[in-house]
């Protein structure tokens, strides 16, 4: 239960210096600090964090690059039952460091720009942008797990293509769904 051992990801860094030194930063960002993300999701556990690993380097064209991966446990809002849906968001990304729109235009297509000041960048804000990008626009529980599933079944034109019973064994929740379905 101690947070003391887990290091927080630095918030403001000089990304160009980090790229010169091929630095790797690894750490956590408290989700409570990411207000835009907090508004975009149903919620999360108290003390939940986003785990981030960032590698800074120069590519063969001497462009400054930051590549990263992140993982965050979160509750999304199921758009069928409007209830919470446990999920783990995972993302990988490769960004080209730029200090102007002009530089951003010059990046190859496979590099998204990360617009920074000359000597500083906000890694928390950048991570939050990536989190918002990876959010599903229309999250839904699996059919067997959604409390609204029973209600909706009657309205579906073709209920035969995907029977929840067939999914029993996929995960612990489908066992519950299976029990529910035996009552007809
Ligand atoms: Zn649902």
Short mmCIF file of N, CA and C and ligand atoms in Angstrom, two decimals:
data_model
loop_
_atom_site.label_atom_id
_atom_site.label_comp_id
_atom_site.label_asym_id
_atom_site.label_seq_id
_atom_site.Cartn_x
_atom_site.Cartn_y
_atom_site.Cartn_z
N UNK A 1 0.81 -1.21 0.00
CA UNK A 1 0.00 0.00 0.00
C UNK A 1 0.85 1.27 0.00
N UNK A 2 2.15 1.15 -0.13
CA UNK A 2 2.98 2.35 -0.08
C UNK A 2 3.27 2.89 -1.47
N UNK A 3 3.11 4.18 -1.62
CA UNK A 3 3.43 4.82 -2.89
C UNK A 3 4.88 5.29 -2.91
N UNK A 4 5.54 5.16 -1.79
CA UNK A 4 6.87 5.76 -1.66
C UNK A 4 7.88 5.15 -2.63
N UNK A 5 7.71 3.88 -2.92
CA UNK A 5 8.73 3.22 -3.73
C UNK A 5 8.57 3.52 -5.22
N UNK A 6 7.37 3.94 -5.63
CA UNK A 6 7.16 4.16 -7.06
C UNK A 6 7.42 5.62 -7.41
N UNK A 7 8.31 5.83 -8.36
CA UNK A 7 8.73 7.18 -8.69
C UNK A 7 7.72 7.85 -9.61
N UNK A 8 7.51 9.11 -9.36
CA UNK A 8 6.67 9.89 -10.23
C UNK A 8 7.47 10.26 -11.48
N UNK A 9 6.80 10.24 -12.63
CA UNK A 9 7.46 10.70 -13.85
C UNK A 9 7.69 12.20 -13.73
N UNK A 10 8.91 12.68 -14.07
CA UNK A 10 9.15 14.13 -14.03
C UNK A 10 8.14 14.84 -14.94
N UNK A 11 7.68 16.00 -14.51
CA UNK A 11 6.65 16.70 -15.28
C UNK A 11 7.27 17.60 -16.35
N UNK A 12 8.16 18.49 -15.94
CA UNK A 12 8.81 19.41 -16.89
C UNK A 12 10.27 18.97 -17.08
N UNK A 13 10.64 18.72 -18.33
CA UNK A 13 12.02 18.30 -18.62
C UNK A 13 12.52 19.09 -19.83
N UNK A 14 13.82 18.99 -20.08
CA UNK A 14 14.39 19.49 -21.33
C UNK A 14 14.52 18.29 -22.27
N UNK A 15 13.59 18.10 -23.18
CA UNK A 15 13.57 16.87 -23.98
C UNK A 15 14.73 16.78 -24.96
N UNK A 16 15.28 17.95 -25.34
CA UNK A 16 16.39 17.95 -26.31
C UNK A 16 17.67 17.45 -25.66
N UNK A 17 17.84 17.85 -24.41
CA UNK A 17 18.98 17.36 -23.66
C UNK A 17 18.85 15.86 -23.42
N UNK A 18 17.64 15.44 -23.10
CA UNK A 18 17.41 14.01 -22.87
C UNK A 18 17.69 13.21 -24.14
N UNK A 19 17.32 13.79 -25.30
CA UNK A 19 17.57 13.09 -26.57
C UNK A 19 19.07 13.00 -26.86
N UNK A 20 19.82 14.07 -26.50
CA UNK A 20 21.28 14.04 -26.68
C UNK A 20 21.89 12.88 -25.92
N UNK A 21 21.32 12.58 -24.77
CA UNK A 21 21.92 11.57 -23.88
C UNK A 21 21.24 10.21 -23.97
N UNK A 22 20.36 10.04 -24.96
CA UNK A 22 19.62 8.77 -25.07
C UNK A 22 18.99 8.35 -23.76
N UNK A 23 18.34 9.28 -23.11
CA UNK A 23 17.80 9.00 -21.78
C UNK A 23 16.49 8.22 -21.85
N UNK A 24 16.28 7.45 -20.83
CA UNK A 24 15.01 6.74 -20.67
C UNK A 24 14.41 7.16 -19.34
N UNK A 25 13.17 7.59 -19.38
CA UNK A 25 12.47 7.97 -18.15
C UNK A 25 11.33 7.00 -17.93
N UNK A 26 11.20 6.56 -16.70
CA UNK A 26 10.13 5.64 -16.37
C UNK A 26 9.51 6.08 -15.07
N UNK A 27 8.19 6.10 -15.00
CA UNK A 27 7.57 6.52 -13.76
C UNK A 27 6.06 6.55 -13.87
N UNK A 28 5.46 7.18 -12.88
CA UNK A 28 4.00 7.18 -12.81
C UNK A 28 3.46 8.60 -12.75
N UNK A 29 2.27 8.76 -13.26
CA UNK A 29 1.57 10.03 -13.14
C UNK A 29 0.25 9.75 -12.42
N UNK A 30 -0.01 10.47 -11.31
CA UNK A 30 -1.31 10.26 -10.64
C UNK A 30 -2.45 10.72 -11.54
N UNK A 31 -3.45 9.86 -11.73
CA UNK A 31 -4.56 10.23 -12.63
C UNK A 31 -5.32 11.44 -12.11
N UNK A 32 -5.27 11.64 -10.80
CA UNK A 32 -5.98 12.79 -10.22
C UNK A 32 -5.42 14.11 -10.74
N UNK A 33 -4.20 14.07 -11.29
CA UNK A 33 -3.57 15.30 -11.80
C UNK A 33 -3.94 15.58 -13.25
N UNK A 34 -4.61 14.62 -13.90
CA UNK A 34 -4.91 14.77 -15.33
C UNK A 34 -6.40 15.10 -15.49
N UNK A 35 -6.73 16.39 -15.40
CA UNK A 35 -8.14 16.77 -15.31
C UNK A 35 -8.91 16.54 -16.60
N UNK A 36 -8.27 16.73 -17.74
CA UNK A 36 -8.98 16.50 -19.01
C UNK A 36 -9.35 15.03 -19.16
N UNK A 37 -8.40 14.18 -18.80
CA UNK A 37 -8.65 12.74 -18.89
C UNK A 37 -9.73 12.31 -17.89
N UNK A 38 -9.65 12.90 -16.69
CA UNK A 38 -10.62 12.55 -15.64
C UNK A 38 -12.05 12.83 -16.11
N UNK A 39 -12.22 13.93 -16.84
CA UNK A 39 -13.55 14.29 -17.32
C UNK A 39 -14.03 13.38 -18.44
N UNK A 40 -13.08 12.72 -19.12
CA UNK A 40 -13.43 11.93 -20.29
C UNK A 40 -13.80 10.49 -19.95
N UNK A 41 -13.58 10.07 -18.71
CA UNK A 41 -13.85 8.68 -18.34
C UNK A 41 -14.87 8.62 -17.22
N UNK A 42 -15.37 7.42 -16.95
CA UNK A 42 -16.35 7.24 -15.88
C UNK A 42 -15.72 7.48 -14.53
N UNK A 43 -14.49 6.99 -14.36
CA UNK A 43 -13.80 7.17 -13.08
C UNK A 43 -12.63 6.21 -12.97
N UNK A 44 -11.99 6.23 -11.80
CA UNK A 44 -10.90 5.29 -11.56
C UNK A 44 -10.72 5.13 -10.07
N UNK A 45 -9.95 4.11 -9.70
CA UNK A 45 -9.70 3.84 -8.29
C UNK A 45 -8.95 5.00 -7.66
N UNK A 46 -9.20 5.22 -6.37
CA UNK A 46 -8.41 6.22 -5.64
C UNK A 46 -6.94 5.86 -5.76
N UNK A 47 -6.12 6.83 -6.05
CA UNK A 47 -4.68 6.59 -6.11
C UNK A 47 -4.22 5.93 -7.40
N UNK A 48 -5.12 5.78 -8.38
CA UNK A 48 -4.72 5.15 -9.64
C UNK A 48 -3.68 6.01 -10.35
N UNK A 49 -2.77 5.32 -11.04
CA UNK A 49 -1.70 6.03 -11.75
C UNK A 49 -1.60 5.53 -13.17
N UNK A 50 -1.04 6.38 -14.01
CA UNK A 50 -0.67 5.98 -15.36
C UNK A 50 0.81 5.63 -15.32
N UNK A 51 1.15 4.43 -15.76
CA UNK A 51 2.55 4.02 -15.83
C UNK A 51 3.10 4.41 -17.19
N UNK A 52 4.23 5.07 -17.20
CA UNK A 52 4.77 5.57 -18.46
C UNK A 52 6.25 5.22 -18.57
N UNK A 53 6.67 4.86 -19.79
CA UNK A 53 8.09 4.70 -20.08
C UNK A 53 8.39 5.48 -21.36
N UNK A 54 9.35 6.38 -21.29
CA UNK A 54 9.69 7.23 -22.44
C UNK A 54 11.16 7.09 -22.78
N UNK A 55 11.44 6.90 -24.07
CA UNK A 55 12.83 6.84 -24.53
C UNK A 55 13.09 8.04 -25.44
N UNK A 56 14.13 8.78 -25.12
CA UNK A 56 14.51 9.95 -25.92
C UNK A 56 15.76 9.61 -26.71
N UNK A 57 15.76 9.97 -27.99
CA UNK A 57 16.95 9.66 -28.81
C UNK A 57 16.91 10.47 -30.10
N UNK A 58 17.99 10.34 -30.89
CA UNK A 58 18.03 10.96 -32.21
C UNK A 58 17.97 9.85 -33.25
N UNK A 59 17.15 10.06 -34.29
CA UNK A 59 17.09 9.04 -35.32
C UNK A 59 18.20 9.27 -36.34
N UNK A 60 18.22 8.47 -37.41
CA UNK A 60 19.33 8.54 -38.37
C UNK A 60 19.38 9.89 -39.09
N UNK A 61 18.25 10.59 -39.12
CA UNK A 61 18.21 11.93 -39.73
C UNK A 61 18.49 13.02 -38.69
N UNK A 62 18.92 12.61 -37.53
CA UNK A 62 19.21 13.52 -36.42
C UNK A 62 17.97 14.26 -35.92
N UNK A 63 16.82 13.72 -36.19
CA UNK A 63 15.62 14.27 -35.57
C UNK A 63 15.56 13.81 -34.13
N UNK A 64 15.03 14.70 -33.26
CA UNK A 64 14.86 14.32 -31.86
C UNK A 64 13.53 13.59 -31.70
N UNK A 65 13.62 12.42 -31.11
CA UNK A 65 12.45 11.55 -31.03
C UNK A 65 12.16 11.18 -29.58
N UNK A 66 10.89 11.07 -29.24
CA UNK A 66 10.53 10.41 -27.98
C UNK A 66 9.55 9.30 -28.32
N UNK A 67 9.91 8.09 -27.93
CA UNK A 67 8.98 6.98 -28.12
C UNK A 67 8.55 6.52 -26.74
N UNK A 68 7.31 6.12 -26.64
CA UNK A 68 6.83 5.79 -25.31
C UNK A 68 5.77 4.72 -25.30
N UNK A 69 5.55 4.22 -24.10
CA UNK A 69 4.43 3.32 -23.88
C UNK A 69 3.80 3.67 -22.55
N UNK A 70 2.50 3.45 -22.48
CA UNK A 70 1.80 3.78 -21.24
C UNK A 70 0.72 2.74 -20.97
N UNK A 71 0.36 2.66 -19.72
CA UNK A 71 -0.67 1.71 -19.30
C UNK A 71 -1.43 2.31 -18.14
N UNK A 72 -2.74 2.25 -18.20
CA UNK A 72 -3.53 2.87 -17.16
C UNK A 72 -4.83 2.10 -16.92
N UNK A 73 -5.09 1.74 -15.65
CA UNK A 73 -6.37 1.09 -15.32
C UNK A 73 -7.43 2.16 -15.12
N UNK A 74 -8.61 1.95 -15.69
CA UNK A 74 -9.61 3.01 -15.65
C UNK A 74 -11.00 2.39 -15.79
N UNK A 75 -12.01 3.13 -15.37
CA UNK A 75 -13.38 2.72 -15.63
C UNK A 75 -13.95 3.59 -16.75
N UNK A 76 -14.38 2.93 -17.81
CA UNK A 76 -15.03 3.66 -18.90
C UNK A 76 -16.54 3.57 -18.70
N UNK A 77 -17.29 4.40 -19.42
CA UNK A 77 -18.74 4.35 -19.32
C UNK A 77 -19.29 3.54 -20.48
N UNK A 78 -19.84 2.37 -20.17
CA UNK A 78 -20.43 1.53 -21.22
C UNK A 78 -21.58 2.29 -21.86
N UNK A 79 -21.55 2.37 -23.18
CA UNK A 79 -22.56 3.17 -23.88
C UNK A 79 -23.87 2.40 -24.09
N UNK A 80 -23.94 1.17 -23.60
CA UNK A 80 -25.20 0.43 -23.68
C UNK A 80 -25.96 0.58 -22.36
N UNK A 81 -25.25 0.33 -21.23
CA UNK A 81 -25.93 0.38 -19.93
C UNK A 81 -25.58 1.64 -19.14
N UNK A 82 -24.64 2.44 -19.65
CA UNK A 82 -24.17 3.66 -19.00
C UNK A 82 -23.54 3.40 -17.63
N UNK A 83 -23.15 2.15 -17.40
CA UNK A 83 -22.50 1.80 -16.15
C UNK A 83 -20.99 1.74 -16.33
N UNK A 84 -20.27 1.59 -15.20
CA UNK A 84 -18.81 1.53 -15.28
C UNK A 84 -18.32 0.22 -15.88
N UNK A 85 -17.23 0.30 -16.59
CA UNK A 85 -16.67 -0.85 -17.28
C UNK A 85 -15.17 -0.82 -17.06
N UNK A 86 -14.68 -1.82 -16.32
CA UNK A 86 -13.24 -1.87 -16.03
C UNK A 86 -12.44 -2.08 -17.30
N UNK A 87 -11.39 -1.33 -17.45
CA UNK A 87 -10.60 -1.44 -18.66
C UNK A 87 -9.16 -1.06 -18.35
N UNK A 88 -8.25 -1.53 -19.17
CA UNK A 88 -6.85 -1.09 -19.07
C UNK A 88 -6.46 -0.51 -20.42
N UNK A 89 -6.16 0.76 -20.42
CA UNK A 89 -5.75 1.41 -21.66
C UNK A 89 -4.25 1.23 -21.83
N UNK A 90 -3.85 0.85 -23.02
CA UNK A 90 -2.44 0.67 -23.34
C UNK A 90 -2.16 1.42 -24.62
N UNK A 91 -1.04 2.11 -24.67
CA UNK A 91 -0.71 2.82 -25.90
C UNK A 91 0.80 2.84 -26.11
N UNK A 92 1.18 2.81 -27.37
CA UNK A 92 2.57 3.02 -27.77
C UNK A 92 2.58 4.13 -28.79
N UNK A 93 3.59 4.97 -28.73
CA UNK A 93 3.61 6.09 -29.66
C UNK A 93 5.04 6.52 -29.93
N UNK A 94 5.24 7.17 -31.08
CA UNK A 94 6.54 7.72 -31.45
C UNK A 94 6.32 9.15 -31.91
N UNK A 95 6.95 10.09 -31.23
CA UNK A 95 6.72 11.51 -31.51
C UNK A 95 8.03 12.18 -31.92
N UNK A 96 7.93 13.11 -32.86
CA UNK A 96 9.08 13.93 -33.23
C UNK A 96 9.02 15.25 -32.49
N UNK A 97 10.11 15.61 -31.81
CA UNK A 97 10.14 16.86 -31.06
C UNK A 97 10.28 18.04 -32.01
N UNK A 98 9.38 19.01 -31.87
CA UNK A 98 9.45 20.21 -32.70
C UNK A 98 9.16 21.44 -31.84
N UNK A 99 9.70 22.59 -32.28
CA UNK A 99 9.44 23.83 -31.54
C UNK A 99 8.60 24.81 -32.34
N UNK A 100 8.17 24.40 -33.54
CA UNK A 100 7.33 25.30 -34.34
C UNK A 100 6.44 24.48 -35.26
N UNK A 101 5.37 25.10 -35.74
CA UNK A 101 4.49 24.43 -36.70
C UNK A 101 5.26 24.10 -37.97
N UNK A 102 6.16 25.00 -38.34
CA UNK A 102 6.96 24.78 -39.54
C UNK A 102 7.73 23.46 -39.45
N UNK A 103 8.38 23.28 -38.29
CA UNK A 103 9.12 22.03 -38.08
C UNK A 103 8.18 20.83 -38.11
N UNK A 104 6.99 21.02 -37.55
CA UNK A 104 6.03 19.92 -37.51
C UNK A 104 5.66 19.48 -38.93
N UNK A 105 5.51 20.47 -39.84
CA UNK A 105 5.17 20.16 -41.23
C UNK A 105 6.26 19.32 -41.88
N UNK A 106 7.49 19.52 -41.44
CA UNK A 106 8.62 18.84 -42.06
C UNK A 106 8.81 17.40 -41.61
N UNK A 107 8.03 16.96 -40.63
CA UNK A 107 8.20 15.59 -40.14
C UNK A 107 7.63 14.58 -41.14
N UNK A 108 8.26 13.40 -41.21
CA UNK A 108 7.67 12.35 -42.06
C UNK A 108 6.31 11.91 -41.48
N UNK A 109 5.52 11.28 -42.35
CA UNK A 109 4.14 10.94 -41.97
C UNK A 109 4.01 10.06 -40.74
N UNK A 110 4.98 9.19 -40.54
CA UNK A 110 4.84 8.24 -39.43
C UNK A 110 5.22 8.84 -38.07
N UNK A 111 5.59 10.12 -38.06
CA UNK A 111 5.94 10.78 -36.81
C UNK A 111 4.91 11.85 -36.47
N UNK A 112 4.26 11.69 -35.33
CA UNK A 112 3.40 12.75 -34.83
C UNK A 112 4.27 13.80 -34.16
N UNK A 113 3.94 15.09 -34.33
CA UNK A 113 4.74 16.12 -33.69
C UNK A 113 4.43 16.26 -32.20
N UNK A 114 5.45 16.54 -31.44
CA UNK A 114 5.30 16.90 -30.03
C UNK A 114 5.86 18.31 -29.91
N UNK A 115 4.95 19.29 -29.88
CA UNK A 115 5.34 20.69 -29.86
C UNK A 115 5.82 21.09 -28.47
N UNK A 116 7.06 21.56 -28.39
CA UNK A 116 7.64 21.90 -27.09
C UNK A 116 8.22 23.32 -27.14
N UNK A 117 8.58 23.85 -25.97
CA UNK A 117 9.38 25.07 -25.94
C UNK A 117 10.82 24.69 -26.28
N UNK A 118 11.69 25.71 -26.37
CA UNK A 118 13.08 25.43 -26.75
C UNK A 118 13.79 24.49 -25.80
N UNK A 119 13.55 24.69 -24.51
CA UNK A 119 14.30 23.88 -23.54
C UNK A 119 13.40 23.15 -22.55
N UNK A 120 12.12 23.14 -22.80
CA UNK A 120 11.27 22.45 -21.83
C UNK A 120 10.01 21.88 -22.48
N UNK A 121 9.52 20.83 -21.87
CA UNK A 121 8.30 20.19 -22.34
C UNK A 121 7.57 19.61 -21.14
N UNK A 122 6.26 19.61 -21.23
CA UNK A 122 5.43 19.07 -20.15
C UNK A 122 5.05 17.62 -20.49
N UNK A 123 5.72 16.69 -19.82
CA UNK A 123 5.51 15.27 -20.14
C UNK A 123 4.14 14.78 -19.67
N UNK A 124 3.63 15.39 -18.61
CA UNK A 124 2.32 14.95 -18.11
C UNK A 124 1.23 15.32 -19.11
N UNK A 125 1.33 16.54 -19.63
CA UNK A 125 0.34 17.00 -20.59
C UNK A 125 0.40 16.17 -21.88
N UNK A 126 1.63 15.88 -22.32
CA UNK A 126 1.81 15.05 -23.52
C UNK A 126 1.20 13.66 -23.29
N UNK A 127 1.46 13.09 -22.11
CA UNK A 127 0.91 11.77 -21.81
C UNK A 127 -0.62 11.82 -21.80
N UNK A 128 -1.16 12.89 -21.25
CA UNK A 128 -2.61 13.03 -21.21
C UNK A 128 -3.20 13.09 -22.63
N UNK A 129 -2.51 13.81 -23.53
CA UNK A 129 -2.95 13.85 -24.93
C UNK A 129 -3.00 12.44 -25.51
N UNK A 130 -1.96 11.64 -25.23
CA UNK A 130 -1.91 10.28 -25.76
C UNK A 130 -3.02 9.42 -25.17
N UNK A 131 -3.31 9.63 -23.88
CA UNK A 131 -4.40 8.89 -23.23
C UNK A 131 -5.73 9.20 -23.89
N UNK A 132 -5.95 10.48 -24.18
CA UNK A 132 -7.22 10.87 -24.79
C UNK A 132 -7.35 10.29 -26.19
N UNK A 133 -6.21 10.17 -26.88
CA UNK A 133 -6.22 9.59 -28.24
C UNK A 133 -6.61 8.12 -28.23
N UNK A 134 -6.21 7.42 -27.19
CA UNK A 134 -6.41 5.97 -27.18
C UNK A 134 -7.78 5.57 -26.61
N UNK A 135 -8.50 6.54 -26.07
CA UNK A 135 -9.84 6.26 -25.54
C UNK A 135 -10.78 5.81 -26.66
N UNK A 136 -11.48 4.71 -26.43
CA UNK A 136 -12.45 4.26 -27.42
C UNK A 136 -13.61 5.27 -27.45
N UNK A 137 -14.08 5.63 -28.65
CA UNK A 137 -15.18 6.59 -28.72
C UNK A 137 -16.50 6.00 -28.23
N UNK A 138 -16.62 4.68 -28.26
CA UNK A 138 -17.90 4.05 -27.97
C UNK A 138 -17.69 2.74 -27.22
N UNK A 139 -17.22 2.84 -25.95
CA UNK A 139 -16.91 1.60 -25.21
C UNK A 139 -18.18 0.82 -24.84
N UNK A 140 -18.11 -0.49 -24.96
CA UNK A 140 -19.23 -1.37 -24.62
C UNK A 140 -18.73 -2.58 -23.85
N UNK A 141 -19.48 -2.97 -22.81
CA UNK A 141 -19.22 -4.26 -22.17
C UNK A 141 -19.32 -5.38 -23.20
N UNK A 142 -18.64 -6.48 -22.94
CA UNK A 142 -18.95 -7.69 -23.71
C UNK A 142 -20.41 -8.03 -23.43
N UNK A 143 -21.05 -8.67 -24.42
CA UNK A 143 -22.50 -8.90 -24.30
C UNK A 143 -22.87 -9.63 -23.01
N UNK A 144 -22.12 -10.67 -22.70
CA UNK A 144 -22.46 -11.46 -21.53
C UNK A 144 -22.28 -10.73 -20.21
N UNK A 145 -21.56 -9.62 -20.23
CA UNK A 145 -21.25 -8.91 -19.00
C UNK A 145 -22.06 -7.64 -18.81
N UNK A 146 -22.84 -7.24 -19.81
CA UNK A 146 -23.51 -5.95 -19.74
C UNK A 146 -24.87 -6.09 -19.09
N UNK A 147 -25.11 -5.35 -18.00
CA UNK A 147 -26.40 -5.42 -17.33
C UNK A 147 -27.57 -5.06 -18.24
N UNK A 148 -27.32 -4.28 -19.28
CA UNK A 148 -28.40 -3.87 -20.18
C UNK A 148 -28.67 -4.89 -21.27
N UNK A 149 -27.85 -5.93 -21.33
CA UNK A 149 -27.95 -6.88 -22.43
C UNK A 149 -29.32 -7.54 -22.52
N UNK A 150 -29.86 -7.96 -21.37
CA UNK A 150 -31.16 -8.64 -21.35
C UNK A 150 -32.25 -7.74 -21.92
N UNK A 151 -32.22 -6.47 -21.52
CA UNK A 151 -33.24 -5.52 -21.98
C UNK A 151 -33.18 -5.33 -23.48
N UNK A 152 -31.95 -5.29 -23.99
CA UNK A 152 -31.78 -4.91 -25.39
C UNK A 152 -32.04 -6.05 -26.36
N UNK A 153 -31.96 -7.26 -25.88
CA UNK A 153 -32.01 -8.42 -26.75
C UNK A 153 -33.25 -8.40 -27.64
N UNK A 154 -34.37 -8.01 -27.06
CA UNK A 154 -35.64 -8.03 -27.78
C UNK A 154 -35.62 -7.13 -29.01
N UNK A 155 -34.79 -6.09 -28.96
CA UNK A 155 -34.81 -5.12 -30.06
C UNK A 155 -33.83 -5.46 -31.17
N UNK A 156 -33.02 -6.47 -30.94
CA UNK A 156 -32.00 -6.74 -31.94
C UNK A 156 -32.54 -7.60 -33.06
N UNK A 157 -32.31 -7.16 -34.31
CA UNK A 157 -32.86 -7.87 -35.46
C UNK A 157 -32.31 -9.29 -35.58
N UNK A 158 -31.05 -9.47 -35.25
CA UNK A 158 -30.46 -10.80 -35.39
C UNK A 158 -29.74 -11.18 -34.11
N UNK A 159 -30.47 -11.75 -33.18
CA UNK A 159 -29.88 -12.13 -31.90
C UNK A 159 -29.17 -13.46 -31.99
N UNK A 160 -29.29 -14.14 -33.10
CA UNK A 160 -28.78 -15.50 -33.18
C UNK A 160 -27.29 -15.57 -33.49
N UNK A 161 -26.73 -14.47 -34.00
CA UNK A 161 -25.35 -14.54 -34.46
C UNK A 161 -24.36 -14.62 -33.31
N UNK A 162 -24.73 -14.11 -32.17
CA UNK A 162 -23.77 -14.10 -31.06
C UNK A 162 -24.48 -14.42 -29.75
N UNK A 163 -24.46 -15.69 -29.40
CA UNK A 163 -25.13 -16.08 -28.16
C UNK A 163 -24.17 -16.03 -26.99
N UNK A 164 -24.53 -15.35 -25.92
CA UNK A 164 -23.66 -15.27 -24.75
C UNK A 164 -23.31 -16.65 -24.21
N UNK A 165 -24.22 -17.61 -24.33
CA UNK A 165 -23.95 -18.95 -23.79
C UNK A 165 -22.70 -19.55 -24.39
N UNK A 166 -22.49 -19.26 -25.67
CA UNK A 166 -21.35 -19.84 -26.38
C UNK A 166 -20.03 -19.34 -25.83
N UNK A 167 -20.07 -18.19 -25.14
CA UNK A 167 -18.84 -17.59 -24.69
C UNK A 167 -18.45 -18.06 -23.28
N UNK A 168 -19.28 -18.90 -22.69
CA UNK A 168 -18.97 -19.37 -21.35
C UNK A 168 -17.58 -19.97 -21.33
N UNK A 169 -16.80 -19.62 -20.33
CA UNK A 169 -15.45 -20.15 -20.26
C UNK A 169 -14.42 -19.14 -20.70
N UNK A 170 -14.83 -18.15 -21.44
CA UNK A 170 -13.90 -17.10 -21.85
C UNK A 170 -13.33 -16.35 -20.66
N UNK A 171 -14.18 -16.09 -19.70
CA UNK A 171 -13.74 -15.35 -18.53
C UNK A 171 -14.71 -15.59 -17.39
N UNK A 172 -14.31 -15.22 -16.17
CA UNK A 172 -15.15 -15.52 -15.00
C UNK A 172 -16.54 -14.87 -15.08
N UNK A 173 -16.64 -13.73 -15.73
CA UNK A 173 -17.91 -13.02 -15.75
C UNK A 173 -18.95 -13.77 -16.58
N UNK A 174 -18.50 -14.47 -17.62
CA UNK A 174 -19.46 -15.12 -18.50
C UNK A 174 -20.15 -16.27 -17.78
N UNK A 175 -19.53 -16.79 -16.71
CA UNK A 175 -20.19 -17.83 -15.93
C UNK A 175 -21.45 -17.25 -15.30
N UNK A 176 -21.34 -16.05 -14.76
CA UNK A 176 -22.49 -15.37 -14.20
C UNK A 176 -23.55 -15.14 -15.26
N UNK A 177 -23.11 -14.71 -16.43
CA UNK A 177 -24.04 -14.44 -17.52
C UNK A 177 -24.74 -15.73 -17.90
N UNK A 178 -24.01 -16.83 -17.89
CA UNK A 178 -24.57 -18.13 -18.23
C UNK A 178 -25.67 -18.54 -17.24
N UNK A 179 -25.42 -18.29 -15.95
CA UNK A 179 -26.41 -18.60 -14.94
C UNK A 179 -27.69 -17.82 -15.17
N UNK A 180 -27.50 -16.55 -15.48
CA UNK A 180 -28.64 -15.67 -15.75
C UNK A 180 -29.49 -16.22 -16.88
N UNK A 181 -28.80 -16.74 -17.89
CA UNK A 181 -29.49 -17.14 -19.11
C UNK A 181 -30.21 -18.48 -18.99
N UNK A 182 -29.95 -19.22 -17.90
CA UNK A 182 -30.57 -20.54 -17.79
C UNK A 182 -32.03 -20.44 -17.32
N UNK A 183 -32.46 -19.26 -16.95
CA UNK A 183 -33.78 -19.18 -16.34
C UNK A 183 -34.94 -19.20 -17.34
N UNK A 184 -34.64 -19.07 -18.67
CA UNK A 184 -35.77 -19.05 -19.61
C UNK A 184 -36.33 -20.44 -19.86
ZN1 LIG B 1 -22.84 -2.22 -20.28
#
